[in-house]
mmCIF file of C-alpha atoms in Angstrom:
data_model
loop_
_atom_site.group_PDB
_atom_site.id
_atom_site.type_symbol
_atom_site.label_atom_id
_atom_site.label_comp_id
_atom_site.label_asym_id
_atom_site.label_seq_id
_atom_site.Cartn_x
_atom_site.Cartn_y
_atom_site.Cartn_z
ATOM 1 C CA UNK A 5 122.119 102.656 49.842
ATOM 2 C CA UNK A 6 121.074 102.442 53.381
ATOM 3 C CA UNK A 7 123.049 100.546 56.049
ATOM 4 C CA UNK A 8 121.854 97.206 57.594
ATOM 5 C CA UNK A 9 121.981 98.727 61.094
ATOM 6 C CA UNK A 10 119.562 101.430 60.043
ATOM 7 C CA UNK A 11 117.344 98.871 58.357
ATOM 8 C CA UNK A 12 117.230 96.728 61.551
ATOM 9 C CA UNK A 13 116.070 99.870 63.437
ATOM 10 C CA UNK A 14 113.450 100.604 60.840
ATOM 11 C CA UNK A 15 112.045 97.029 60.786
ATOM 12 C CA UNK A 16 110.957 97.686 64.433
ATOM 13 C CA UNK A 17 109.333 100.918 63.354
ATOM 14 C CA UNK A 18 107.600 99.160 60.574
ATOM 15 C CA UNK A 19 106.310 96.498 63.011
ATOM 16 C CA UNK A 20 104.948 99.326 65.194
ATOM 17 C CA UNK A 21 103.466 101.079 62.088
ATOM 18 C CA UNK A 22 105.429 104.176 62.924
ATOM 19 C CA UNK A 23 107.634 104.473 59.938
ATOM 20 C CA UNK A 24 106.804 107.168 57.453
ATOM 21 C CA UNK A 25 106.097 106.350 53.803
ATOM 22 C CA UNK A 26 109.406 107.566 52.270
ATOM 23 C CA UNK A 27 111.445 105.560 54.765
ATOM 24 C CA UNK A 28 109.146 102.635 54.261
ATOM 25 C CA UNK A 29 110.060 102.672 50.520
ATOM 26 C CA UNK A 30 113.805 102.884 51.414
ATOM 27 C CA UNK A 31 113.487 99.976 53.833
ATOM 28 C CA UNK A 32 111.672 97.743 51.338
ATOM 29 C CA UNK A 33 114.322 98.523 48.630
ATOM 30 C CA UNK A 34 117.058 97.578 51.002
ATOM 31 C CA UNK A 35 115.260 94.415 52.057
ATOM 32 C CA UNK A 36 114.973 93.431 48.349
ATOM 33 C CA UNK A 37 118.798 93.712 47.939
ATOM 34 C CA UNK A 38 120.084 92.454 51.293
ATOM 35 C CA UNK A 39 119.583 88.730 52.067
ATOM 36 C CA UNK A 40 120.321 88.939 55.700
ATOM 37 C CA UNK A 41 118.033 91.879 56.243
ATOM 38 C CA UNK A 42 115.251 90.111 54.239
ATOM 39 C CA UNK A 43 115.646 87.036 56.350
ATOM 40 C CA UNK A 44 115.476 89.059 59.567
ATOM 41 C CA UNK A 45 112.398 91.016 58.310
ATOM 42 C CA UNK A 46 110.584 87.814 57.427
ATOM 43 C CA UNK A 47 111.196 86.189 60.747
ATOM 44 C CA UNK A 48 110.295 89.290 62.696
ATOM 45 C CA UNK A 49 107.089 89.754 60.752
ATOM 46 C CA UNK A 50 106.115 86.096 61.128
ATOM 47 C CA UNK A 51 106.761 86.444 64.935
ATOM 48 C CA UNK A 52 104.718 89.614 64.993
ATOM 49 C CA UNK A 53 101.820 87.951 63.087
ATOM 50 C CA UNK A 54 101.792 84.923 65.404
ATOM 51 C CA UNK A 55 101.799 87.009 68.509
ATOM 52 C CA UNK A 56 99.199 89.400 67.308
ATOM 53 C CA UNK A 57 96.783 86.639 66.454
ATOM 54 C CA UNK A 58 96.838 85.306 69.886
ATOM 55 C CA UNK A 59 93.288 84.897 71.257
ATOM 56 C CA UNK A 60 92.435 85.872 74.747
ATOM 57 C CA UNK A 61 91.316 82.982 76.942
ATOM 58 C CA UNK A 62 88.429 83.035 79.345
ATOM 59 C CA UNK A 63 88.894 83.155 83.049
ATOM 60 C CA UNK A 64 88.309 79.834 84.716
ATOM 61 C CA UNK A 65 84.791 79.831 86.295
ATOM 62 C CA UNK A 66 86.039 79.690 89.835
ATOM 63 C CA UNK A 67 88.771 82.323 89.435
ATOM 64 C CA UNK A 68 87.012 85.217 91.124
ATOM 65 C CA UNK A 69 85.434 83.211 93.867
ATOM 66 C CA UNK A 70 88.855 81.578 94.804
ATOM 67 C CA UNK A 71 90.480 84.916 94.848
ATOM 68 C CA UNK A 72 87.956 86.603 97.124
ATOM 69 C CA UNK A 73 88.001 83.412 99.408
ATOM 70 C CA UNK A 74 91.846 83.737 99.740
ATOM 71 C CA UNK A 75 91.680 87.402 100.416
ATOM 72 C CA UNK A 76 89.077 86.910 103.246
ATOM 73 C CA UNK A 77 91.199 84.003 104.646
ATOM 74 C CA UNK A 78 94.418 85.961 104.705
ATOM 75 C CA UNK A 79 95.489 87.879 107.866
ATOM 76 C CA UNK A 80 93.901 91.344 107.475
ATOM 77 C CA UNK A 81 97.088 93.257 107.442
ATOM 78 C CA UNK A 82 95.272 96.491 106.671
ATOM 79 C CA UNK A 83 92.719 95.959 109.323
ATOM 80 C CA UNK A 84 95.553 95.295 111.806
ATOM 81 C CA UNK A 85 97.164 98.635 110.728
ATOM 82 C CA UNK A 86 93.820 100.317 111.154
ATOM 83 C CA UNK A 87 93.589 98.780 114.669
ATOM 84 C CA UNK A 88 97.029 99.888 115.498
ATOM 85 C CA UNK A 89 96.235 103.272 114.312
ATOM 86 C CA UNK A 90 93.147 103.617 116.504
ATOM 87 C CA UNK A 91 95.086 102.196 119.439
ATOM 88 C CA UNK A 92 97.895 104.619 118.916
ATOM 89 C CA UNK A 93 95.552 107.667 118.769
ATOM 90 C CA UNK A 94 93.730 106.369 121.890
ATOM 91 C CA UNK A 95 97.012 105.868 123.716
ATOM 92 C CA UNK A 96 98.150 109.455 122.904
ATOM 93 C CA UNK A 97 94.922 110.910 124.054
ATOM 94 C CA UNK A 98 94.987 108.860 127.357
ATOM 95 C CA UNK A 99 98.671 109.769 128.041
ATOM 96 C CA UNK A 100 97.932 113.476 127.221
ATOM 97 C CA UNK A 101 94.915 113.514 129.537
ATOM 98 C CA UNK A 102 96.414 111.473 132.415
ATOM 99 C CA UNK A 103 99.826 113.081 132.499
ATOM 100 C CA UNK A 104 98.557 116.504 131.799
ATOM 101 C CA UNK A 105 96.059 116.349 134.560
ATOM 102 C CA UNK A 106 98.537 114.854 137.062
ATOM 103 C CA UNK A 107 101.154 117.368 136.090
ATOM 104 C CA UNK A 108 98.901 120.412 136.247
ATOM 105 C CA UNK A 109 97.442 119.169 139.493
ATOM 106 C CA UNK A 110 100.928 118.816 141.070
ATOM 107 C CA UNK A 111 102.010 122.136 139.847
ATOM 108 C CA UNK A 112 98.953 123.862 141.220
ATOM 109 C CA UNK A 113 99.331 122.123 144.589
ATOM 110 C CA UNK A 114 102.941 123.078 144.837
ATOM 111 C CA UNK A 115 102.189 126.667 143.786
ATOM 112 C CA UNK A 116 99.436 126.957 146.503
ATOM 113 C CA UNK A 117 101.543 125.159 149.112
ATOM 114 C CA UNK A 118 104.424 127.565 148.330
ATOM 115 C CA UNK A 119 102.048 130.521 148.562
ATOM 116 C CA UNK A 120 100.702 129.132 151.959
ATOM 117 C CA UNK A 121 104.169 128.722 153.358
ATOM 118 C CA UNK A 122 105.220 132.203 152.207
ATOM 119 C CA UNK A 123 102.145 133.819 153.674
ATOM 120 C CA UNK A 124 102.572 131.769 156.965
ATOM 121 C CA UNK A 125 106.174 132.906 157.067
ATOM 122 C CA UNK A 126 105.233 136.463 156.409
ATOM 123 C CA UNK A 127 102.653 136.318 159.192
ATOM 124 C CA UNK A 128 105.006 134.857 161.691
ATOM 125 C CA UNK A 129 107.728 137.481 160.596
ATOM 126 C CA UNK A 130 105.175 140.284 161.172
ATOM 127 C CA UNK A 131 104.193 138.856 164.559
ATOM 128 C CA UNK A 132 107.914 138.814 165.511
ATOM 129 C CA UNK A 133 108.339 142.454 164.269
ATOM 130 C CA UNK A 134 105.198 143.533 166.144
ATOM 131 C CA UNK A 135 106.552 141.964 169.426
ATOM 132 C CA UNK A 136 109.813 143.914 168.791
ATOM 133 C CA UNK A 137 108.133 147.189 168.125
ATOM 134 C CA UNK A 138 105.891 146.645 171.232
ATOM 135 C CA UNK A 139 109.075 146.070 173.196
ATOM 136 C CA UNK A 140 110.605 149.224 171.586
ATOM 137 C CA UNK A 141 107.419 151.126 172.416
ATOM 138 C CA UNK A 142 107.554 149.904 175.973
ATOM 139 C CA UNK A 143 111.241 150.927 176.143
ATOM 140 C CA UNK A 144 110.302 154.362 174.707
ATOM 141 C CA UNK A 145 107.502 154.700 177.184
ATOM 142 C CA UNK A 146 109.574 153.972 180.236
ATOM 143 C CA UNK A 147 112.646 155.720 178.608
ATOM 144 C CA UNK A 148 114.532 152.818 180.005
ATOM 145 C CA UNK A 149 117.716 152.259 178.177
ATOM 146 C CA UNK A 150 118.915 148.892 179.317
ATOM 147 C CA UNK A 151 121.923 147.353 177.496
ATOM 148 C CA UNK A 152 120.847 143.773 178.297
ATOM 149 C CA UNK A 153 117.441 144.421 176.748
ATOM 150 C CA UNK A 154 119.205 145.782 173.652
ATOM 151 C CA UNK A 155 121.285 142.616 173.331
ATOM 152 C CA UNK A 156 118.128 140.594 173.687
ATOM 153 C CA UNK A 157 116.684 142.541 170.751
ATOM 154 C CA UNK A 158 119.756 141.876 168.632
ATOM 155 C CA UNK A 159 119.608 138.111 169.449
ATOM 156 C CA UNK A 160 115.853 138.199 168.508
ATOM 157 C CA UNK A 161 116.712 139.670 165.146
ATOM 158 C CA UNK A 162 119.417 136.992 164.505
ATOM 159 C CA UNK A 163 117.176 134.239 165.446
ATOM 160 C CA UNK A 164 114.469 135.783 163.134
ATOM 161 C CA UNK A 165 116.968 135.660 160.202
ATOM 162 C CA UNK A 166 118.003 132.083 161.033
ATOM 163 C CA UNK A 167 114.423 131.013 161.059
ATOM 164 C CA UNK A 168 113.643 132.505 157.679
ATOM 165 C CA UNK A 169 116.828 130.996 156.225
ATOM 166 C CA UNK A 170 116.007 127.488 157.542
ATOM 167 C CA UNK A 171 112.479 127.934 156.188
ATOM 168 C CA UNK A 172 113.835 128.724 152.654
ATOM 169 C CA UNK A 173 116.267 125.807 152.728
ATOM 170 C CA UNK A 174 113.388 123.507 153.874
ATOM 171 C CA UNK A 175 111.263 124.744 150.917
ATOM 172 C CA UNK A 176 114.214 124.122 148.499
ATOM 173 C CA UNK A 177 114.775 120.687 149.954
ATOM 174 C CA UNK A 178 111.020 119.697 149.766
ATOM 175 C CA UNK A 179 110.146 121.086 146.341
ATOM 176 C CA UNK A 180 113.253 120.683 144.250
ATOM 177 C CA UNK A 181 116.453 122.383 143.234
ATOM 178 C CA UNK A 182 117.309 125.082 140.760
ATOM 179 C CA UNK A 183 118.914 123.289 137.830
ATOM 180 C CA UNK A 184 120.142 125.281 134.933
ATOM 181 C CA UNK A 185 117.714 127.944 135.848
ATOM 182 C CA UNK A 186 114.776 125.576 135.526
ATOM 183 C CA UNK A 187 112.791 124.693 138.564
ATOM 184 C CA UNK A 188 111.747 121.088 138.512
ATOM 185 C CA UNK A 189 109.678 119.076 140.919
ATOM 186 C CA UNK A 190 107.385 116.102 141.020
ATOM 187 C CA UNK A 191 104.826 117.710 138.641
ATOM 188 C CA UNK A 192 107.556 118.643 136.028
ATOM 189 C CA UNK A 193 108.983 115.086 136.116
ATOM 190 C CA UNK A 194 105.586 113.647 135.483
ATOM 191 C CA UNK A 195 104.955 116.101 132.668
ATOM 192 C CA UNK A 196 108.394 115.291 131.186
ATOM 193 C CA UNK A 197 107.878 111.526 131.409
ATOM 194 C CA UNK A 198 104.459 112.027 129.766
ATOM 195 C CA UNK A 199 105.976 114.210 127.061
ATOM 196 C CA UNK A 200 108.612 111.550 126.228
ATOM 197 C CA UNK A 201 105.960 108.900 125.983
ATOM 198 C CA UNK A 202 103.792 111.063 123.743
ATOM 199 C CA UNK A 203 106.780 111.773 121.488
ATOM 200 C CA UNK A 204 107.402 107.956 121.360
ATOM 201 C CA UNK A 205 103.791 107.322 120.406
ATOM 202 C CA UNK A 206 103.878 110.069 117.783
ATOM 203 C CA UNK A 207 107.085 108.425 116.262
ATOM 204 C CA UNK A 208 105.199 105.182 116.186
ATOM 205 C CA UNK A 209 102.231 106.900 114.505
ATOM 206 C CA UNK A 210 104.454 108.345 111.856
ATOM 207 C CA UNK A 211 106.323 104.969 111.300
ATOM 208 C CA UNK A 212 102.937 103.354 110.572
ATOM 209 C CA UNK A 213 102.582 105.863 107.746
ATOM 210 C CA UNK A 214 99.152 106.970 109.060
ATOM 211 C CA UNK B 7 85.379 103.228 85.294
ATOM 212 C CA UNK B 8 86.210 106.987 85.844
ATOM 213 C CA UNK B 9 89.292 108.043 87.674
ATOM 214 C CA UNK B 10 87.242 109.529 90.556
ATOM 215 C CA UNK B 11 85.128 106.404 91.124
ATOM 216 C CA UNK B 12 88.343 104.245 90.951
ATOM 217 C CA UNK B 13 89.947 106.500 93.525
ATOM 218 C CA UNK B 14 86.949 106.184 95.827
ATOM 219 C CA UNK B 15 87.050 102.348 95.504
ATOM 220 C CA UNK B 16 90.745 102.365 96.267
ATOM 221 C CA UNK B 17 90.265 104.403 99.451
ATOM 222 C CA UNK B 18 87.285 102.273 100.549
ATOM 223 C CA UNK B 19 89.282 99.010 99.840
ATOM 224 C CA UNK B 20 92.236 100.356 101.755
ATOM 225 C CA UNK B 21 89.835 100.938 104.683
ATOM 226 C CA UNK B 22 88.987 97.213 104.620
ATOM 227 C CA UNK B 23 85.919 97.266 102.320
ATOM 228 C CA UNK B 24 86.302 93.953 100.438
ATOM 229 C CA UNK B 25 83.263 94.757 98.213
ATOM 230 C CA UNK B 26 84.969 97.917 96.938
ATOM 231 C CA UNK B 27 88.210 95.837 96.294
ATOM 232 C CA UNK B 28 86.076 93.365 94.332
ATOM 233 C CA UNK B 29 84.619 96.056 92.155
ATOM 234 C CA UNK B 30 87.950 97.617 91.666
ATOM 235 C CA UNK B 31 89.835 94.388 90.610
ATOM 236 C CA UNK B 32 87.003 92.745 88.422
ATOM 237 C CA UNK B 33 87.975 94.631 85.123
ATOM 238 C CA UNK B 34 91.644 93.557 85.422
ATOM 239 C CA UNK B 35 91.145 89.804 86.323
ATOM 240 C CA UNK B 36 90.973 88.486 82.774
ATOM 241 C CA UNK B 37 93.945 90.698 81.485
ATOM 242 C CA UNK B 38 96.138 89.585 84.374
ATOM 243 C CA UNK B 39 95.266 85.901 83.837
ATOM 244 C CA UNK B 40 95.968 86.190 80.119
ATOM 245 C CA UNK B 41 99.279 87.768 80.650
ATOM 246 C CA UNK B 42 100.178 85.011 83.104
ATOM 247 C CA UNK B 43 98.874 82.528 80.592
ATOM 248 C CA UNK B 44 101.236 83.876 77.886
ATOM 249 C CA UNK B 45 104.074 83.886 80.315
ATOM 250 C CA UNK B 46 103.632 80.349 81.631
ATOM 251 C CA UNK B 47 101.652 78.605 78.775
ATOM 252 C CA UNK B 48 100.145 76.475 81.497
ATOM 253 C CA UNK B 49 96.663 76.843 82.960
ATOM 254 C CA UNK B 50 97.600 75.907 86.486
ATOM 255 C CA UNK B 51 100.730 78.085 86.710
ATOM 256 C CA UNK B 52 98.933 81.008 85.127
ATOM 257 C CA UNK B 53 95.960 80.554 87.506
ATOM 258 C CA UNK B 54 98.301 80.505 90.535
ATOM 259 C CA UNK B 55 100.474 83.408 89.382
ATOM 260 C CA UNK B 56 97.510 85.622 88.476
ATOM 261 C CA UNK B 57 95.866 84.864 91.868
ATOM 262 C CA UNK B 58 99.221 85.883 93.508
ATOM 263 C CA UNK B 59 99.280 89.207 91.567
ATOM 264 C CA UNK B 60 95.793 90.157 92.674
ATOM 265 C CA UNK B 61 96.446 89.093 96.308
ATOM 266 C CA UNK B 62 99.539 91.297 96.165
ATOM 267 C CA UNK B 63 97.439 94.077 94.901
ATOM 268 C CA UNK B 64 95.075 93.673 97.862
ATOM 269 C CA UNK B 65 97.887 93.429 100.399
ATOM 270 C CA UNK B 66 99.798 96.504 98.957
ATOM 271 C CA UNK B 67 96.904 98.695 98.030
ATOM 272 C CA UNK B 68 97.692 101.064 100.872
ATOM 273 C CA UNK B 69 101.058 101.701 99.346
ATOM 274 C CA UNK B 70 99.515 103.009 96.205
ATOM 275 C CA UNK B 71 99.917 106.729 96.394
ATOM 276 C CA UNK B 72 98.062 107.825 93.260
ATOM 277 C CA UNK B 73 101.347 108.890 91.590
ATOM 278 C CA UNK B 74 100.508 106.822 88.568
ATOM 279 C CA UNK B 75 97.322 105.273 87.133
ATOM 280 C CA UNK B 76 96.039 102.395 89.105
ATOM 281 C CA UNK B 77 96.313 100.144 86.075
ATOM 282 C CA UNK B 78 100.029 101.038 85.608
ATOM 283 C CA UNK B 79 100.648 100.204 89.199
ATOM 284 C CA UNK B 80 98.758 96.929 88.918
ATOM 285 C CA UNK B 81 100.543 95.977 85.705
ATOM 286 C CA UNK B 82 103.876 96.703 87.450
ATOM 287 C CA UNK B 83 102.941 94.255 90.247
ATOM 288 C CA UNK B 84 101.803 91.836 87.561
ATOM 289 C CA UNK B 85 105.054 92.047 85.605
ATOM 290 C CA UNK B 86 107.291 91.695 88.596
ATOM 291 C CA UNK B 87 105.265 88.858 90.018
ATOM 292 C CA UNK B 88 105.078 86.947 86.696
ATOM 293 C CA UNK B 89 109.021 87.324 86.240
ATOM 294 C CA UNK B 90 109.599 86.112 89.867
ATOM 295 C CA UNK B 91 107.154 83.187 89.597
ATOM 296 C CA UNK B 92 108.600 82.241 86.171
ATOM 297 C CA UNK B 93 112.098 82.186 87.581
ATOM 298 C CA UNK B 94 110.948 79.994 90.513
ATOM 299 C CA UNK B 95 109.175 77.525 88.180
ATOM 300 C CA UNK B 96 112.150 77.474 85.719
ATOM 301 C CA UNK B 97 114.506 76.517 88.615
ATOM 302 C CA UNK B 98 111.991 73.881 89.789
ATOM 303 C CA UNK B 99 111.628 72.599 86.155
ATOM 304 C CA UNK B 100 115.423 72.238 85.673
ATOM 305 C CA UNK B 101 115.344 69.813 88.514
ATOM 306 C CA UNK B 102 112.267 67.758 87.203
ATOM 307 C CA UNK B 103 111.971 67.970 83.476
ATOM 308 C CA UNK B 104 113.227 69.874 80.433
ATOM 309 C CA UNK B 105 111.370 72.653 78.827
ATOM 310 C CA UNK B 106 111.253 70.766 75.516
ATOM 311 C CA UNK B 107 109.390 67.785 77.124
ATOM 312 C CA UNK B 108 106.983 70.208 78.701
ATOM 313 C CA UNK B 109 106.434 72.088 75.384
ATOM 314 C CA UNK B 110 105.885 68.741 73.609
ATOM 315 C CA UNK B 111 103.060 67.926 76.016
ATOM 316 C CA UNK B 112 101.484 71.419 75.521
ATOM 317 C CA UNK B 113 101.790 71.767 71.758
ATOM 318 C CA UNK B 114 98.157 70.937 71.115
ATOM 319 C CA UNK B 115 96.952 73.545 73.670
ATOM 320 C CA UNK B 116 99.199 76.146 72.288
ATOM 321 C CA UNK B 117 98.182 75.711 68.633
ATOM 322 C CA UNK B 118 94.555 75.796 69.632
ATOM 323 C CA UNK B 119 95.068 79.384 70.670
ATOM 324 C CA UNK B 120 96.057 80.459 67.212
ATOM 325 C CA UNK B 121 93.343 78.823 65.103
ATOM 326 C CA UNK B 122 92.663 80.712 61.827
ATOM 327 C CA UNK B 123 89.497 79.347 60.080
ATOM 328 C CA UNK B 124 90.332 81.138 56.852
ATOM 329 C CA UNK B 125 93.378 78.956 56.129
ATOM 330 C CA UNK B 126 93.685 75.833 53.973
ATOM 331 C CA UNK B 127 94.781 72.605 55.749
ATOM 332 C CA UNK B 128 98.283 73.010 54.199
ATOM 333 C CA UNK B 129 98.437 76.649 55.328
ATOM 334 C CA UNK B 130 97.078 75.534 58.719
ATOM 335 C CA UNK B 131 99.983 73.112 59.139
ATOM 336 C CA UNK B 132 102.514 75.700 58.096
ATOM 337 C CA UNK B 133 101.079 78.148 60.563
ATOM 338 C CA UNK B 134 101.012 75.692 63.392
ATOM 339 C CA UNK B 135 104.687 75.068 62.713
ATOM 340 C CA UNK B 136 105.444 78.740 62.890
ATOM 341 C CA UNK B 137 103.363 79.115 65.963
ATOM 342 C CA UNK B 138 105.209 76.322 67.686
ATOM 343 C CA UNK B 139 108.569 77.773 66.510
ATOM 344 C CA UNK B 140 107.662 81.139 68.030
ATOM 345 C CA UNK B 141 106.302 79.625 71.160
ATOM 346 C CA UNK B 142 109.472 77.604 71.602
ATOM 347 C CA UNK B 143 111.573 80.610 71.011
ATOM 348 C CA UNK B 144 109.425 82.603 73.510
ATOM 349 C CA UNK B 145 110.142 79.880 76.103
ATOM 350 C CA UNK B 146 113.837 80.273 75.659
ATOM 351 C CA UNK B 147 113.712 84.036 75.962
ATOM 352 C CA UNK B 148 114.834 85.535 79.242
ATOM 353 C CA UNK B 149 111.887 86.239 81.446
ATOM 354 C CA UNK B 150 112.131 90.027 81.532
ATOM 355 C CA UNK B 151 112.343 90.061 77.728
ATOM 356 C CA UNK B 152 109.418 87.694 77.400
ATOM 357 C CA UNK B 153 107.152 89.824 79.540
ATOM 358 C CA UNK B 154 107.940 92.846 77.374
ATOM 359 C CA UNK B 155 107.019 91.018 74.188
ATOM 360 C CA UNK B 156 103.785 89.852 75.851
ATOM 361 C CA UNK B 157 102.816 93.440 76.809
ATOM 362 C CA UNK B 158 103.915 95.059 73.510
ATOM 363 C CA UNK B 159 103.436 92.487 70.696
ATOM 364 C CA UNK B 160 100.651 90.275 72.038
ATOM 365 C CA UNK B 161 98.493 92.774 73.914
ATOM 366 C CA UNK B 162 99.523 95.920 72.133
ATOM 367 C CA UNK B 163 100.418 98.177 75.059
ATOM 368 C CA UNK B 164 101.957 101.437 73.794
ATOM 369 C CA UNK B 165 105.605 102.162 74.527
ATOM 370 C CA UNK B 166 104.541 105.018 76.742
ATOM 371 C CA UNK B 167 102.402 102.732 78.948
ATOM 372 C CA UNK B 168 105.180 100.146 79.172
ATOM 373 C CA UNK B 169 107.667 102.896 80.124
ATOM 374 C CA UNK B 170 105.401 103.960 82.922
ATOM 375 C CA UNK B 171 105.051 100.255 84.105
ATOM 376 C CA UNK B 172 108.821 99.922 84.057
ATOM 377 C CA UNK B 173 109.353 103.261 85.536
ATOM 378 C CA UNK B 174 112.033 104.073 82.933
ATOM 379 C CA UNK B 175 112.165 106.569 79.962
ATOM 380 C CA UNK B 176 110.708 105.977 76.601
ATOM 381 C CA UNK B 177 114.061 105.535 74.748
ATOM 382 C CA UNK B 178 115.141 102.800 77.205
ATOM 383 C CA UNK B 179 111.829 101.022 76.870
ATOM 384 C CA UNK B 180 111.949 101.146 73.048
ATOM 385 C CA UNK B 181 115.531 99.765 72.976
ATOM 386 C CA UNK B 182 114.697 96.995 75.583
ATOM 387 C CA UNK B 183 111.682 95.936 73.520
ATOM 388 C CA UNK B 184 113.804 96.058 70.260
ATOM 389 C CA UNK B 185 116.525 93.880 71.919
ATOM 390 C CA UNK B 186 113.809 91.373 73.096
ATOM 391 C CA UNK B 187 112.500 91.062 69.449
ATOM 392 C CA UNK B 188 116.094 90.673 68.138
ATOM 393 C CA UNK B 189 116.716 87.911 70.773
ATOM 394 C CA UNK B 190 113.558 86.131 69.741
ATOM 395 C CA UNK B 191 114.607 86.281 66.189
ATOM 396 C CA UNK B 192 118.064 84.984 66.842
ATOM 397 C CA UNK B 193 116.670 82.024 68.824
ATOM 398 C CA UNK B 194 114.534 81.094 65.730
ATOM 399 C CA UNK B 195 117.482 81.551 63.357
ATOM 400 C CA UNK B 196 119.744 79.381 65.560
ATOM 401 C CA UNK B 197 117.049 76.672 65.732
ATOM 402 C CA UNK B 198 116.533 76.718 62.031
ATOM 403 C CA UNK B 199 120.329 76.391 61.550
ATOM 404 C CA UNK B 200 120.440 73.470 63.926
ATOM 405 C CA UNK B 201 117.656 71.733 62.163
ATOM 406 C CA UNK B 202 119.185 72.281 58.775
ATOM 407 C CA UNK B 203 122.547 70.914 59.850
#
């Protein structure tokens, strides 16, 4: 004799037409004998029949038209997202171009300026050295060993060293300091700001799930 | 509609092509309206709720990631929206009129849905009584159980399809539907006992 709990479980399988024949026979035998299970079975089957005989109703004639009208009236969320997407891409391109060009331009200018300064410095240094050697040649030629002239030559060397030191300091002051081994100046700052802005825009781009 | 052409329509609709959306949604309109009709048993509420479902589909189409069938995703939205709207209306009805009064007013339209021309007049009366009894019990069922009965027992969706809509496993789905049927049966038994006493 099967239990009522099992019978209730099988009634659902019977409703779904997924109970095999042997178990179907067992269930029917139980229902014959058990008043409560028979009552449950009858109610569940009548519910099932009523629900299954439900007819589909037709759509109201204006249903589709109303739907399409309300969709067109609504704020076009997706189109706004599309616009934001395009705006974001455009902004990234503009920032990359503007900051990239400014940055590269500045770096090139500084590089060439530095090169000019160094070559000018080199030229002035060689001019001084030439003057000194001319003086030495003159001294050799006359074989005149004058102590005062030798002092003047030493002073000349010192002033030469001081000039080159001050030039280096000026270059440092004008074009940036050495910070953690990375040399930064105007160009680098612009590139860094541009980079931060681009990263910000990229985060915005990802946030929009594009 | 093949999966590929449906996928193309979805992509076009996401990019703002309203014609593609129209084509995509057309085969589902009647089904969604009928599900809402079974849920609310009222043309106006069914109309509003099904419009709401389809507008939600439009607004959230970009969130559909092709991880399930489009119909599964649409029915998930339909199920959730119908439950939410039903709760809202139930709360509103509690403040205005009782469900019983409402049912009384709609009896005729309900029985009209279940007309069987092969029955004798006596059988017809008996059938109408059963229909009203079931309908009344359906109205007293919790909204999440009611929607499961609508999908499974009225429209014959498979357990597998319902499990995918609910995003839960087959066993859980089966036991949830079984509990909903039991609850429906218990409401009817209780009502009969009350009438008898």
